[in-house]
């Protein structure tokens, strides 16, 4: 396995904001990755790690430049890992739309041409990256995972499907039912084909309905009520309905006046970090 | 005088992150402006206002998306005003370089063609914008002013030259001696011509040397020691030398490992806001 190569590092809140590049065997291309390393890395104990999955059009830098998460991560001693949202490079298939192809990997393993040669974001996030992070940092065995919008979808799906690897899951304005909204249907059709049974493993509502009574992971969701995509792209609410039906212990908070932007994320990220920290430290 | 027209607003840390547009008579073009309005705007008292001047290549949005200043501003009840860094629009003269023309107004009043028909950023920041802010918000009579790099230059020059209007001044990695560095010489030559006596009013070191013993304003400067531009672009150090010579009461802090980026600003912006708040509330 190729290791992470440090390409940039600067101090930030007493820790270091770093950027790495590496060759991804799973994605079959070179990738960049942002990591915040807190000052506590100089101590001998294993640090808690939070993975952050970003939304459509983002790369590995949006979260680390806009969310203001480093302040609390530095206080708690938490490593933040922010991957890119798709494979990258000239040989990687793309689409004219912002919601398919580069910047829009949707955290699935594509099975359809021309996407299937690179778009394996599910395996990249769940398998390859955790191994690279464990190789590079002295960290706790289990991680937590969070994300925004398309990345909220990724965090919920990955967290619900891998309870052995993640201590807790959280999301801002997640796409919870991609099988039933325009963004999701476009991406799942392109990456997985017309057979909707192959979509179900990537639909948080479907997973919760199927598994939520047996496999549970601590979960926190925040949703702005001034979010332009709330109803049209199936954010949060269909998931909340199922959680109520099956008594799934998710904390779901709505906030009037907040939209889909990083101003919303910045306003509530501290609570997410403290939520994950509590669970990460209980292992 | 044309008033500010609200073009965007979303909740942020319990307050509102807003964006305005207006026709600037001074700049002879339409301008955009970002303003953070804290939750305390609903109370009846006059709010403290901090102006933030951004650096080269920035517009009115860099500070508000990257510095994470809204959290503390919301706690303190402080309005943040972030103007653009130059006149804008198709009719405004520009240059191929990132360090001249649009995004690089240098907070001066240009006297040379083709710049003199729009590039009057000094008057825009010192006269037109304060009047518009007083017209729009219920705020305290005197402001404070801060900035980064080219904007740190602007904050120091404007604060030193207008002690009747500003309660306090602060800067991150300011260009303190533009008469003696490449960025400054290029801009001042273009905007003001070859006669260097016309440059002196825009050189913080010159102003401090001339006036610092008679006109004083509370001042805070932070400087990263891993800043690539520290020596070449005359950041902070020449100003510190003069301040020491004349016993000027500026607090100047150096930080090892911090570079010229917004990660540096985000790490220390809280201290700047609290510094300005103390002085703003003493009026």
Coordinates of C-alpha atoms in Angstrom, one line a residue, chain B residues 89-244:
Chain B
X89 CA -17.2 46.0 -12.8
X90 CA -16.4 45.8 -16.5
X91 CA -15.6 49.5 -16.8
X92 CA -13.0 49.4 -14.0
X93 CA -9.3 49.3 -15.1
X94 CA -7.5 46.1 -14.3
X95 CA -4.0 44.5 -14.6
X96 CA -2.9 41.0 -15.4
X97 CA -1.1 40.7 -12.1
X98 CA -2.8 39.6 -8.9
X99 CA -1.2 42.5 -7.1
X100 CA -2.5 45.5 -9.1
X101 CA -6.0 46.5 -10.2
X102 CA -9.1 44.5 -9.2
X103 CA -8.6 42.7 -5.9
X104 CA -5.6 45.0 -5.1
X105 CA -6.9 48.5 -4.4
X106 CA -4.3 49.0 -1.6
X107 CA -6.7 51.4 0.2
X108 CA -5.3 54.5 -1.5
X109 CA -6.9 57.3 -3.6
X110 CA -5.4 56.9 -7.0
X111 CA -4.3 60.0 -8.9
X112 CA -2.9 58.4 -12.1
X113 CA -4.7 57.3 -15.2
X114 CA -6.3 54.9 -15.8
X115 CA -6.8 54.2 -12.1
X116 CA -8.0 57.6 -10.9
X117 CA -11.6 57.2 -12.2
X118 CA -12.5 54.4 -9.8
X119 CA -9.6 53.5 -7.4
X120 CA -10.5 55.7 -4.4
X121 CA -10.5 52.9 -1.8
X122 CA -9.2 55.2 1.0
X123 CA -12.2 57.5 0.8
X124 CA -14.5 54.6 0.3
X125 CA -13.4 52.9 3.6
X126 CA -12.9 56.1 5.6
X127 CA -15.9 58.2 4.5
X128 CA -18.5 56.5 2.4
X129 CA -18.8 53.2 4.1
X130 CA -18.9 54.5 7.7
X131 CA -21.8 56.8 6.7
X132 CA -23.6 53.9 5.1
X133 CA -23.1 51.7 8.1
X134 CA -24.3 54.5 10.5
X135 CA -27.4 54.9 8.2
X136 CA -28.2 51.2 8.3
X137 CA -27.4 50.0 11.8
X138 CA -27.9 51.3 15.3
X139 CA -24.2 51.5 16.2
X140 CA -21.7 53.2 18.3
X141 CA -20.2 56.5 17.0
X142 CA -16.6 55.3 16.7
X143 CA -15.5 52.1 15.0
X144 CA -12.5 49.8 15.1
X145 CA -10.5 48.5 12.2
X146 CA -8.5 45.4 11.4
X147 CA -7.1 43.7 8.4
X148 CA -4.7 41.1 6.9
X149 CA -1.6 41.7 4.7
X150 CA -2.6 44.4 2.2
X151 CA -5.6 44.9 4.5
X152 CA -3.4 45.1 7.5
X153 CA -1.5 47.9 5.7
X154 CA -4.9 49.6 5.1
X155 CA -6.0 49.2 8.8
X156 CA -2.7 50.6 10.2
X157 CA -2.6 53.6 7.7
X158 CA -6.3 54.4 8.1
X159 CA -6.2 54.0 11.9
X160 CA -3.1 56.1 12.4
X161 CA -4.5 58.8 10.1
X162 CA -8.0 59.0 11.6
X163 CA -7.7 58.5 15.4
X164 CA -10.9 60.5 15.8
X165 CA -12.9 57.8 14.1
X166 CA -11.3 54.5 15.3
X167 CA -11.0 53.3 18.9
X168 CA -8.5 50.6 18.1
X169 CA -6.5 49.1 15.2
X170 CA -5.3 45.6 14.6
X171 CA -3.5 43.6 11.9
X172 CA -2.4 40.2 10.9
X173 CA 0.9 40.1 8.9
X174 CA 0.5 43.7 7.7
X175 CA 2.6 45.3 4.9
X176 CA 4.0 48.0 7.1
X177 CA 6.4 49.7 4.7
X178 CA 4.9 49.5 1.2
X179 CA 7.4 52.2 0.0
X180 CA 10.2 49.6 0.4
X181 CA 8.7 46.3 -0.9
X182 CA 7.8 44.9 -4.3
X183 CA 4.0 44.7 -3.7
X184 CA 3.9 48.3 -2.4
X185 CA 6.2 49.9 -4.9
X186 CA 4.3 48.4 -7.9
X187 CA 1.0 49.5 -6.6
X188 CA 2.0 53.0 -5.3
X189 CA 3.8 53.7 -8.6
X190 CA 0.8 52.8 -10.6
X191 CA -1.8 54.5 -8.5
X192 CA 0.1 57.6 -7.3
X193 CA 3.0 58.1 -9.8
X194 CA 6.7 58.3 -9.4
X195 CA 6.8 61.1 -6.8
X196 CA 7.5 59.3 -3.6
X197 CA 6.4 62.1 -1.4
X198 CA 2.8 61.3 -2.4
X199 CA 3.4 57.7 -1.1
X200 CA 4.2 58.7 2.4
X201 CA 0.6 59.2 3.6
X202 CA 0.0 55.5 2.8
X203 CA 3.1 54.0 4.5
X204 CA 2.4 52.9 8.1
X205 CA 6.1 53.1 9.0
X206 CA 6.3 56.7 7.8
X207 CA 3.1 57.7 9.6
X208 CA 4.3 56.1 12.8
X209 CA 7.6 57.9 12.6
X210 CA 5.9 61.2 11.9
X211 CA 2.9 61.1 14.2
X212 CA 3.4 58.2 16.7
X213 CA 4.6 60.4 19.5
X214 CA 1.6 62.7 19.3
X215 CA -1.3 60.7 18.0
X216 CA -1.8 57.3 19.5
X217 CA -4.4 54.6 19.0
X218 CA -4.5 51.2 20.8
X219 CA -2.9 48.7 18.5
X220 CA -2.4 44.9 18.2
X221 CA -0.4 43.1 15.5
X222 CA 0.1 39.3 15.1
X223 CA 2.7 37.9 12.8
X224 CA 3.5 34.3 11.8
X225 CA 7.2 33.4 11.6
X226 CA 6.6 30.8 8.8
X227 CA 5.1 33.5 6.7
X228 CA 6.7 33.4 3.2
X229 CA 6.3 37.1 2.8
X230 CA 7.7 38.2 6.2
X231 CA 11.0 39.8 5.0
X232 CA 10.4 40.2 1.3
X233 CA 7.2 42.3 1.6
X234 CA 8.2 44.2 4.8
X235 CA 5.6 42.7 7.2
X236 CA 5.5 43.8 10.8
X237 CA 9.2 44.0 11.7
X238 CA 10.1 47.5 10.4
X239 CA 7.0 48.9 12.2
X240 CA 8.0 47.1 15.4
X241 CA 11.5 48.7 15.3
X242 CA 10.0 52.2 15.0
X243 CA 7.4 51.5 17.7
X244 CA 10.2 50.5 20.0

